[in-house]
Amino acid sequence: MHTELCLVLFSFLFFHNTEALRPPGVKTETFLSPPFYLKPGQVANKYYFNIPFPKGHIALKSFNGEVVDEYDNPIPLHETYLHHWLVERYYGLKGSVPGNENDLSEIILVRNSGLCKHTLGQYYGLGSETRKTDTWVPDPYGIVVGNPEEVPAGYEERWLLNVHAIDTRGVTDRLGCTECRCNLYNVTVDEYGHEIRANYTGGLYCCYDETQCKLREGFESVTRKLFLKYTVEWVQWEPRTVPVKVYILDVTDTGTGPYRCMVEYEVKECNSEERKNGGCIDTQTTRLVMPHGGDIIYGVAHQHSGGAGSALYGQDGRLLCTSIPSYGNGKEAGNEANYIVGMSTCYPKPGSVKIADGETLTLISNYSGNQMHTGVMGLFYILVAEEERPLPGPPKNMICFNSLLSWCIEMSVKTGAVFIAGVTLISIATISFYKLHHKNQYEALATA
């Protein structure tokens, strides 16, 4: 009876109004990209300018997406592999025709805070892991955009979306197609007509828009009409919002030259000696100088199939963040066997993980070397709050909870009284339950 009472009270307080569980003022909207069409084995690498996106001076809280068909059915990775989607911010001329902005000389790209100035300028970007990777920015932080004082005269803020998807229905080598092996695409020049170097085995240069991966002889199927379905969460900007800077770190970053980030690299297959010694892991390491410091409030890595995790360390060797891939074991969308379907994230307690101005960080990316992998990535995305200031307290009549999703509930005197009474009843019922069953101690529960 006591157990049932606890469950009833808990359900009433926490599930009676699910909207109350959301941070106050969070708005959510879901959009569809323009359609793209894929035949078996075909590649789509599309850029869509001026996509539907929330307007105004706002703080972004999350962004995520997935590939769906025209009936809103999620498409599994073993049919359409989502190599990546990217969202970039830019300023477009007010008089220009929205969407016809492929001439980059007419727009102003608003890139993230670094460190790769000529590549990886996106604010958000994921791949196969998109369905099960958290992108939530905890309160009181947010990625602040839309400030009218920052927009140049004659321009307006807009957003562009890049979707890179590979149809692997009927292909001879599904992994090879998703890793963009050049021999499977039968290409010798890149999308700009430049000859691909002889020792380049596979990667982005070989699987550009409308290229075709090798199919099994005689295989035929329909052309699919697909979309990237994306969901944005945001709040209106207010003075208590703490802005964060977006940094994308790349394990191929050489630290020198204008094009210092190579973005992708190749993993060699282990030799027999390495296998015998149990060291069949390819480890790439780079050292990066952060121009500005602050508090890390979120971190996540991006890896491809074969990825075994990534870690970020401070200059003194302290661990700042780790991110580990999870692999699926089924066929349904979000649980596809042998694909990375999620990446673990870091949510340090605010103020607990700091980096200094000019600090040198070490980024490590691990891949399995049981077989060769081409075109893999070792990126690390962190959000940094640069200003050190006391976090503003909640407004009056608010009850706040600090966890992964930090949030507050605004309560009237009446609602607050009911809430406190409910919590009291739960406490009494719980204590009674344990006494009746002669419990000697409580089991502590912790959330990693």
Short mmCIF file of C-alpha atoms in Angstrom, two decimals:
data_model
loop_
_atom_site.label_atom_id
_atom_site.label_comp_id
_atom_site.label_asym_id
_atom_site.label_seq_id
_atom_site.Cartn_x
_atom_site.Cartn_y
_atom_site.Cartn_z
CA MET A 1 0.00 0.00 0.00
CA HIS A 2 2.78 2.38 0.91
CA THR A 3 4.49 1.71 -2.41
CA GLU A 4 1.30 2.44 -4.32
CA LEU A 5 0.81 5.64 -2.34
CA CYS A 6 4.31 6.84 -3.20
CA LEU A 7 3.79 6.10 -6.88
CA VAL A 8 0.42 7.86 -6.97
CA LEU A 9 1.80 10.95 -5.23
CA PHE A 10 4.89 10.99 -7.42
CA SER A 11 2.78 10.65 -10.56
CA PHE A 12 0.47 13.46 -9.45
CA LEU A 13 3.27 15.86 -8.64
CA PHE A 14 5.58 15.17 -11.54
CA PHE A 15 3.42 13.88 -14.39
CA HIS A 16 0.09 15.58 -13.84
CA ASN A 17 1.30 18.50 -15.94
CA THR A 18 4.27 17.51 -18.08
CA GLU A 19 4.74 21.09 -19.27
CA ALA A 20 5.72 22.00 -15.70
CA LEU A 21 8.80 19.79 -16.07
CA ARG A 22 10.18 21.99 -18.83
CA PRO A 23 12.27 25.05 -18.04
CA PRO A 24 9.98 28.07 -18.06
CA GLY A 25 9.72 29.91 -21.34
CA VAL A 26 11.29 27.24 -23.53
CA LYS A 27 9.83 27.22 -27.02
CA THR A 28 10.05 24.23 -29.34
CA GLU A 29 9.44 24.02 -33.05
CA THR A 30 10.05 21.29 -35.62
CA PHE A 31 10.85 22.00 -39.27
CA LEU A 32 11.56 20.08 -42.47
CA SER A 33 14.40 20.80 -44.85
CA PRO A 34 13.64 21.04 -48.56
CA PRO A 35 13.33 17.53 -50.02
CA PHE A 36 16.30 15.65 -51.42
CA TYR A 37 16.06 12.56 -53.61
CA LEU A 38 18.18 9.43 -53.43
CA LYS A 39 18.46 6.40 -55.68
CA PRO A 40 20.13 3.24 -54.35
CA GLY A 41 23.83 3.94 -53.77
CA GLN A 42 23.51 7.67 -54.48
CA VAL A 43 24.93 10.56 -52.43
CA ALA A 44 23.22 13.83 -51.55
CA ASN A 45 25.36 16.66 -50.18
CA LYS A 46 22.99 19.63 -50.18
CA TYR A 47 23.25 23.20 -48.90
CA TYR A 48 20.02 24.97 -48.03
CA PHE A 49 20.19 28.71 -47.37
CA ASN A 50 17.74 30.71 -45.28
CA ILE A 51 16.12 27.69 -43.67
CA PRO A 52 13.13 28.11 -41.33
CA PHE A 53 14.57 29.08 -37.96
CA PRO A 54 13.43 30.94 -34.82
CA LYS A 55 13.74 34.71 -35.13
CA GLY A 56 14.66 37.44 -32.68
CA HIS A 57 17.16 37.92 -29.87
CA ILE A 58 17.14 34.42 -28.41
CA ALA A 59 19.24 31.84 -26.56
CA LEU A 60 19.40 28.45 -28.29
CA LYS A 61 18.91 25.52 -25.91
CA SER A 62 19.07 22.52 -28.27
CA PHE A 63 19.03 21.46 -31.91
CA ASN A 64 18.71 17.97 -33.32
CA GLY A 65 17.62 16.27 -36.50
CA GLU A 66 17.01 13.00 -38.31
CA VAL A 67 16.29 11.77 -41.84
CA VAL A 68 12.63 10.98 -42.55
CA ASP A 69 10.67 10.11 -45.67
CA GLU A 70 7.67 11.95 -47.09
CA TYR A 71 5.38 10.08 -44.68
CA ASP A 72 7.45 11.15 -41.66
CA ASN A 73 8.89 7.66 -41.18
CA PRO A 74 12.40 7.65 -39.63
CA ILE A 75 14.88 6.12 -42.08
CA PRO A 76 17.42 3.69 -40.56
CA LEU A 77 21.13 4.20 -41.12
CA HIS A 78 21.57 0.92 -43.01
CA GLU A 79 19.29 2.34 -45.72
CA THR A 80 20.28 6.02 -45.70
CA TYR A 81 23.48 6.77 -43.82
CA LEU A 82 23.52 10.27 -42.36
CA HIS A 83 27.17 11.21 -42.74
CA HIS A 84 26.47 14.60 -41.19
CA TRP A 85 24.21 17.60 -40.95
CA LEU A 86 25.57 21.07 -40.15
CA VAL A 87 23.86 24.33 -39.22
CA GLU A 88 25.69 27.59 -39.88
CA ARG A 89 24.78 31.18 -39.14
CA TYR A 90 25.21 34.03 -41.63
CA TYR A 91 24.09 37.54 -42.51
CA GLY A 92 22.23 37.94 -45.82
CA LEU A 93 21.43 41.14 -47.68
CA LYS A 94 17.91 42.28 -46.93
CA GLY A 95 17.14 42.81 -50.61
CA SER A 96 18.50 39.45 -51.75
CA VAL A 97 16.27 36.57 -52.74
CA PRO A 98 16.32 34.18 -49.76
CA GLY A 99 17.63 30.77 -50.70
CA ASN A 100 19.56 31.91 -53.80
CA GLU A 101 22.74 32.75 -51.95
CA ASN A 102 25.30 30.29 -53.27
CA ASP A 103 27.59 33.22 -54.09
CA LEU A 104 29.41 33.45 -50.76
CA SER A 105 30.73 36.90 -51.65
CA GLU A 106 27.24 38.28 -51.02
CA ILE A 107 26.87 36.91 -47.51
CA ILE A 108 28.77 37.22 -44.25
CA LEU A 109 29.38 33.92 -42.49
CA VAL A 110 29.16 34.17 -38.70
CA ARG A 111 31.39 31.35 -37.57
CA ASN A 112 31.78 29.77 -34.15
CA SER A 113 34.65 30.73 -31.84
CA GLY A 114 37.20 28.35 -33.30
CA LEU A 115 39.67 26.94 -33.66
CA CYS A 116 39.36 25.94 -37.34
CA LYS A 117 38.76 29.27 -39.07
CA HIS A 118 38.35 27.97 -42.63
CA THR A 119 36.48 24.77 -41.83
CA LEU A 120 34.11 23.56 -39.12
CA GLY A 121 32.39 26.92 -38.66
CA GLN A 122 29.02 25.44 -37.71
CA TYR A 123 27.07 26.10 -34.54
CA TYR A 124 25.60 22.58 -34.51
CA GLY A 125 26.54 19.40 -36.33
CA LEU A 126 26.04 15.66 -35.85
CA GLY A 127 25.99 12.48 -37.91
CA SER A 128 24.77 8.94 -37.38
CA GLU A 129 24.61 9.62 -33.62
CA THR A 130 22.01 12.35 -34.01
CA ARG A 131 19.00 10.49 -32.58
CA LYS A 132 20.59 9.66 -29.24
CA THR A 133 23.00 12.50 -28.54
CA ASP A 134 21.92 15.22 -26.14
CA THR A 135 22.47 18.81 -27.29
CA TRP A 136 20.67 20.53 -24.41
CA VAL A 137 22.34 23.66 -22.98
CA PRO A 138 21.56 23.81 -19.24
CA ASP A 139 20.16 26.89 -17.53
CA PRO A 140 21.09 29.68 -17.15
CA TYR A 141 23.30 29.24 -20.23
CA GLY A 142 22.43 29.58 -23.89
CA ILE A 143 23.93 30.11 -27.34
CA VAL A 144 22.87 33.72 -27.81
CA VAL A 145 22.00 34.79 -31.37
CA GLY A 146 19.83 37.38 -33.07
CA ASN A 147 21.19 40.42 -31.25
CA PRO A 148 20.12 43.30 -33.54
CA GLU A 149 23.10 45.39 -32.41
CA GLU A 150 25.49 42.84 -33.97
CA VAL A 151 23.85 42.66 -37.41
CA PRO A 152 25.55 44.92 -40.01
CA ALA A 153 23.40 47.61 -41.61
CA GLY A 154 21.48 46.33 -44.62
CA TYR A 155 21.73 42.69 -43.53
CA GLU A 156 19.63 40.25 -41.55
CA GLU A 157 20.52 37.08 -39.67
CA ARG A 158 19.83 33.83 -41.51
CA TRP A 159 20.80 30.17 -41.19
CA LEU A 160 21.98 27.53 -43.64
CA LEU A 161 21.78 23.75 -43.44
CA ASN A 162 24.14 21.21 -44.99
CA VAL A 163 22.89 17.61 -45.26
CA HIS A 164 25.25 14.84 -46.38
CA ALA A 165 23.44 11.51 -46.79
CA ILE A 166 24.43 8.27 -48.53
CA ASP A 167 21.88 5.72 -49.75
CA THR A 168 23.30 2.25 -49.11
CA ARG A 169 20.44 0.09 -50.37
CA GLY A 170 21.84 -2.67 -52.56
CA VAL A 171 25.50 -1.61 -52.40
CA THR A 172 28.32 -4.13 -52.59
CA ASP A 173 30.12 -2.79 -49.50
CA ARG A 174 27.96 -0.84 -47.06
CA LEU A 175 30.82 0.19 -44.74
CA GLY A 176 33.02 1.12 -47.69
CA CYS A 177 30.28 3.33 -49.13
CA THR A 178 29.67 5.11 -45.81
CA GLU A 179 33.44 5.64 -45.45
CA CYS A 180 33.56 7.08 -48.97
CA ARG A 181 36.13 4.64 -50.44
CA CYS A 182 37.19 6.17 -53.73
CA ASN A 183 37.34 2.87 -55.63
CA LEU A 184 33.68 2.16 -54.81
CA TYR A 185 32.64 5.56 -56.17
CA ASN A 186 34.86 5.26 -59.26
CA VAL A 187 36.04 8.87 -59.02
CA THR A 188 39.47 10.34 -59.70
CA VAL A 189 38.58 14.06 -59.40
CA ASP A 190 36.82 15.98 -56.65
CA GLU A 191 33.62 17.99 -57.03
CA TYR A 192 35.59 20.98 -58.35
CA GLY A 193 37.36 18.94 -61.03
CA HIS A 194 40.69 18.76 -59.21
CA GLU A 195 42.56 15.47 -59.44
CA ILE A 196 42.49 13.46 -56.21
CA ARG A 197 45.96 12.54 -54.95
CA ALA A 198 47.01 8.95 -55.54
CA ASN A 199 47.41 7.99 -51.87
CA TYR A 200 43.94 9.25 -50.90
CA THR A 201 41.97 6.05 -50.22
CA GLY A 202 38.67 7.52 -49.16
CA GLY A 203 36.85 10.42 -47.58
CA LEU A 204 34.84 13.52 -48.40
CA TYR A 205 36.64 14.17 -51.69
CA CYS A 206 35.15 10.96 -53.14
CA CYS A 207 31.50 11.08 -52.01
CA TYR A 208 30.27 14.49 -53.06
CA ASP A 209 26.80 15.39 -54.28
CA GLU A 210 25.27 12.96 -56.82
CA THR A 211 28.18 10.53 -56.82
CA GLN A 212 27.24 6.85 -57.00
CA CYS A 213 28.51 3.96 -54.88
CA LYS A 214 28.85 0.52 -56.46
CA LEU A 215 25.66 -1.58 -56.46
CA ARG A 216 25.17 -5.33 -56.55
CA GLU A 217 24.59 -6.45 -60.10
CA GLY A 218 20.94 -6.26 -61.07
CA PHE A 219 19.78 -4.45 -57.92
CA GLU A 220 16.94 -2.00 -58.46
CA SER A 221 14.71 -0.02 -56.13
CA VAL A 222 12.70 3.19 -55.96
CA THR A 223 14.00 6.72 -55.70
CA ARG A 224 13.24 8.08 -52.24
CA LYS A 225 12.02 11.55 -51.34
CA LEU A 226 13.68 12.43 -48.04
CA PHE A 227 13.97 15.34 -45.60
CA LEU A 228 16.03 16.34 -42.61
CA LYS A 229 13.51 16.85 -39.84
CA TYR A 230 15.00 19.18 -37.25
CA THR A 231 13.79 20.44 -33.89
CA VAL A 232 14.96 23.66 -32.28
CA GLU A 233 14.47 24.67 -28.64
CA TRP A 234 15.12 28.20 -27.45
CA VAL A 235 14.20 30.91 -24.96
CA GLN A 236 13.90 34.64 -25.39
CA TRP A 237 17.08 36.42 -24.35
CA GLU A 238 17.01 38.11 -20.97
CA PRO A 239 19.72 39.74 -18.82
CA ARG A 240 20.13 36.66 -16.62
CA THR A 241 21.07 34.51 -19.64
CA VAL A 242 24.75 33.52 -19.52
CA PRO A 243 26.11 33.35 -23.10
CA VAL A 244 28.37 30.50 -24.16
CA LYS A 245 30.93 30.31 -26.95
CA VAL A 246 30.96 27.37 -29.38
CA TYR A 247 34.35 25.72 -29.95
CA ILE A 248 34.90 22.80 -32.33
CA LEU A 249 38.26 21.09 -31.83
CA ASP A 250 39.78 18.76 -34.43
CA VAL A 251 42.31 16.03 -33.71
CA THR A 252 43.86 16.66 -37.15
CA ASP A 253 44.54 20.32 -36.25
CA THR A 254 48.22 21.06 -36.88
CA GLY A 255 48.06 24.41 -35.07
CA THR A 256 49.78 26.23 -37.94
CA GLY A 257 48.81 27.68 -41.30
CA PRO A 258 45.49 29.04 -42.55
CA TYR A 259 44.12 25.57 -43.31
CA ARG A 260 45.29 23.87 -40.15
CA CYS A 261 42.36 21.45 -39.71
CA MET A 262 42.24 18.48 -42.08
CA VAL A 263 38.84 17.37 -40.66
CA GLU A 264 39.28 13.69 -41.62
CA TYR A 265 41.96 11.01 -41.46
CA GLU A 266 42.60 7.33 -42.10
CA VAL A 267 42.90 4.48 -39.60
CA LYS A 268 45.32 1.72 -40.60
CA GLU A 269 44.53 -1.93 -39.88
CA CYS A 270 46.49 -3.43 -36.99
CA ASN A 271 49.38 -5.75 -37.75
CA SER A 272 49.69 -9.22 -36.24
CA GLU A 273 52.08 -8.08 -33.52
CA GLU A 274 49.69 -5.36 -32.35
CA ARG A 275 46.81 -7.83 -32.29
CA LYS A 276 48.85 -10.31 -30.26
CA ASN A 277 49.69 -7.64 -27.69
CA GLY A 278 46.11 -6.47 -27.44
CA GLY A 279 46.99 -2.99 -28.68
CA CYS A 280 44.68 -2.82 -31.66
CA ILE A 281 43.64 0.78 -31.05
CA ASP A 282 44.57 3.70 -33.28
CA THR A 283 45.18 6.80 -31.14
CA GLN A 284 45.49 10.27 -32.62
CA THR A 285 46.61 13.16 -30.39
CA THR A 286 46.94 16.89 -30.88
CA ARG A 287 47.67 19.90 -28.68
CA LEU A 288 45.57 23.04 -29.10
CA VAL A 289 45.92 26.53 -27.63
CA MET A 290 42.65 28.04 -26.46
CA PRO A 291 42.60 31.80 -27.13
CA HIS A 292 40.14 32.43 -24.31
CA GLY A 293 39.27 30.50 -21.19
CA GLY A 294 36.18 30.07 -19.08
CA ASP A 295 33.91 27.36 -17.71
CA ILE A 296 33.19 24.29 -19.81
CA ILE A 297 29.48 23.64 -19.41
CA TYR A 298 28.99 21.01 -22.16
CA GLY A 299 31.12 18.71 -24.28
CA VAL A 300 30.64 15.95 -26.86
CA ALA A 301 32.79 14.20 -29.49
CA HIS A 302 31.95 13.24 -33.06
CA GLN A 303 33.29 9.95 -34.41
CA HIS A 304 32.46 7.50 -37.19
CA SER A 305 32.02 3.72 -37.19
CA GLY A 306 34.99 2.13 -35.45
CA GLY A 307 35.24 5.02 -33.00
CA ALA A 308 36.23 4.00 -29.47
CA GLY A 309 35.91 7.31 -27.65
CA SER A 310 37.58 10.65 -27.24
CA ALA A 311 38.97 12.68 -24.35
CA LEU A 312 40.02 16.26 -23.68
CA TYR A 313 42.73 17.14 -21.14
CA GLY A 314 43.97 20.38 -19.61
CA GLN A 315 47.54 21.62 -19.74
CA ASP A 316 48.33 20.05 -16.35
CA GLY A 317 46.94 16.68 -17.43
CA ARG A 318 43.58 16.97 -15.67
CA LEU A 319 40.69 15.31 -17.46
CA LEU A 320 38.21 17.88 -18.75
CA CYS A 321 35.72 15.69 -20.61
CA THR A 322 35.28 12.27 -22.19
CA SER A 323 32.79 11.22 -24.84
CA ILE A 324 32.12 7.57 -25.67
CA PRO A 325 30.11 6.19 -28.61
CA SER A 326 27.24 3.76 -28.21
CA TYR A 327 26.54 1.23 -30.96
CA GLY A 328 23.19 -0.17 -31.98
CA ASN A 329 22.30 -3.86 -32.05
CA GLY A 330 19.10 -3.99 -34.09
CA LYS A 331 17.53 -2.86 -37.34
CA GLU A 332 15.15 -0.10 -36.27
CA ALA A 333 16.00 3.58 -36.61
CA GLY A 334 18.03 4.68 -33.60
CA ASN A 335 19.35 1.18 -32.85
CA GLU A 336 21.08 0.13 -36.05
CA ALA A 337 23.62 -2.66 -35.52
CA ASN A 338 27.29 -1.72 -35.97
CA TYR A 339 26.55 1.99 -36.34
CA ILE A 340 27.28 4.71 -33.80
CA VAL A 341 23.81 5.72 -32.64
CA GLY A 342 24.78 8.07 -29.81
CA MET A 343 27.67 9.85 -28.11
CA SER A 344 27.90 10.41 -24.37
CA THR A 345 28.08 14.03 -23.25
CA CYS A 346 29.73 16.02 -20.46
CA TYR A 347 27.73 18.31 -18.19
CA PRO A 348 30.20 19.54 -15.56
CA LYS A 349 28.83 21.26 -12.51
CA PRO A 350 28.98 24.99 -13.36
CA GLY A 351 32.34 26.41 -12.36
CA SER A 352 33.96 23.02 -11.73
CA VAL A 353 35.81 22.62 -15.05
CA LYS A 354 37.76 25.72 -16.00
CA ILE A 355 40.27 26.50 -18.71
CA ALA A 356 42.57 29.52 -18.69
CA ASP A 357 43.23 32.08 -21.42
CA GLY A 358 45.96 30.66 -23.65
CA GLU A 359 45.86 27.21 -22.03
CA THR A 360 47.10 24.31 -24.14
CA LEU A 361 44.60 21.44 -24.30
CA THR A 362 45.29 17.88 -25.43
CA LEU A 363 42.69 16.13 -27.57
CA ILE A 364 42.79 12.34 -28.01
CA SER A 365 40.67 10.33 -30.46
CA ASN A 366 40.63 6.50 -30.39
CA TYR A 367 39.48 4.13 -33.13
CA SER A 368 39.51 0.37 -33.41
CA GLY A 369 42.23 -0.87 -35.72
CA ASN A 370 40.68 -4.28 -36.36
CA GLN A 371 40.13 -3.10 -39.92
CA MET A 372 41.01 -0.07 -42.01
CA HIS A 373 38.73 2.97 -41.80
CA THR A 374 38.77 5.91 -44.21
CA GLY A 375 37.43 9.42 -43.86
CA VAL A 376 36.99 9.18 -40.09
CA MET A 377 36.69 12.21 -37.85
CA GLY A 378 37.87 13.10 -34.37
CA LEU A 379 36.04 16.28 -33.45
CA PHE A 380 35.22 17.64 -30.01
CA TYR A 381 32.49 20.24 -29.47
CA ILE A 382 32.57 22.28 -26.27
CA LEU A 383 30.54 25.20 -24.94
CA VAL A 384 32.49 27.69 -22.84
CA ALA A 385 31.09 30.44 -20.63
CA GLU A 386 33.80 33.09 -20.70
CA GLU A 387 32.56 35.49 -18.07
CA GLU A 388 33.03 34.56 -14.46
CA ARG A 389 30.16 36.05 -12.54
CA PRO A 390 27.73 34.88 -9.88
CA LEU A 391 24.80 33.10 -11.41
CA PRO A 392 21.63 35.13 -10.94
CA GLY A 393 19.12 33.65 -8.56
CA PRO A 394 15.68 32.57 -9.70
CA PRO A 395 12.80 35.03 -9.60
CA LYS A 396 10.58 34.95 -6.57
CA ASN A 397 8.00 32.17 -6.28
CA MET A 398 10.25 29.76 -8.17
CA ILE A 399 11.33 26.28 -7.11
CA CYS A 400 14.48 25.18 -8.96
CA PHE A 401 16.11 21.83 -9.62
CA ASN A 402 19.74 21.35 -10.62
CA SER A 403 20.45 18.30 -12.73
CA LEU A 404 21.31 17.60 -16.36
CA LEU A 405 18.27 19.66 -17.33
CA SER A 406 18.45 22.49 -14.83
CA TRP A 407 15.04 24.08 -14.59
CA CYS A 408 12.64 26.00 -12.40
CA ILE A 409 8.91 25.90 -11.82
CA GLU A 410 7.04 29.10 -11.18
CA MET A 411 4.47 28.54 -8.46
CA SER A 412 1.67 30.44 -6.93
CA VAL A 413 1.26 30.31 -3.16
CA LYS A 414 -1.50 27.72 -3.57
CA THR A 415 0.48 25.52 -5.98
CA GLY A 416 3.57 25.78 -3.82
CA ALA A 417 1.64 24.68 -0.75
CA VAL A 418 0.27 21.66 -2.63
CA PHE A 419 3.75 20.81 -3.90
CA ILE A 420 5.36 21.01 -0.45
CA ALA A 421 2.51 19.01 1.08
CA GLY A 422 2.95 16.36 -1.59
CA VAL A 423 6.69 16.13 -0.98
CA THR A 424 6.01 15.82 2.75
CA LEU A 425 3.53 12.99 2.17
CA ILE A 426 6.03 11.20 -0.06
CA SER A 427 8.67 11.50 2.64
CA ILE A 428 6.32 10.15 5.33
CA ALA A 429 5.15 7.30 3.13
CA THR A 430 8.69 6.39 2.14
CA ILE A 431 9.95 6.36 5.74
CA SER A 432 6.99 4.23 6.82
CA PHE A 433 7.60 1.80 3.99
CA TYR A 434 11.22 1.28 4.94
CA LYS A 435 10.44 0.94 8.63
CA LEU A 436 7.85 -1.74 7.92
CA HIS A 437 10.36 -3.70 5.91
CA HIS A 438 13.18 -3.26 8.48
CA LYS A 439 15.45 -1.36 6.13
CA ASN A 440 18.68 -0.37 7.81
CA GLN A 441 19.93 2.10 5.26
CA TYR A 442 18.96 4.02 2.20
CA GLU A 443 20.48 3.21 -1.15
CA ALA A 444 22.11 6.27 -2.64
CA LEU A 445 21.34 6.89 -6.25
CA ALA A 446 23.69 8.97 -8.37
CA THR A 447 23.37 10.21 -11.89
CA ALA A 448 26.56 10.18 -13.88
#
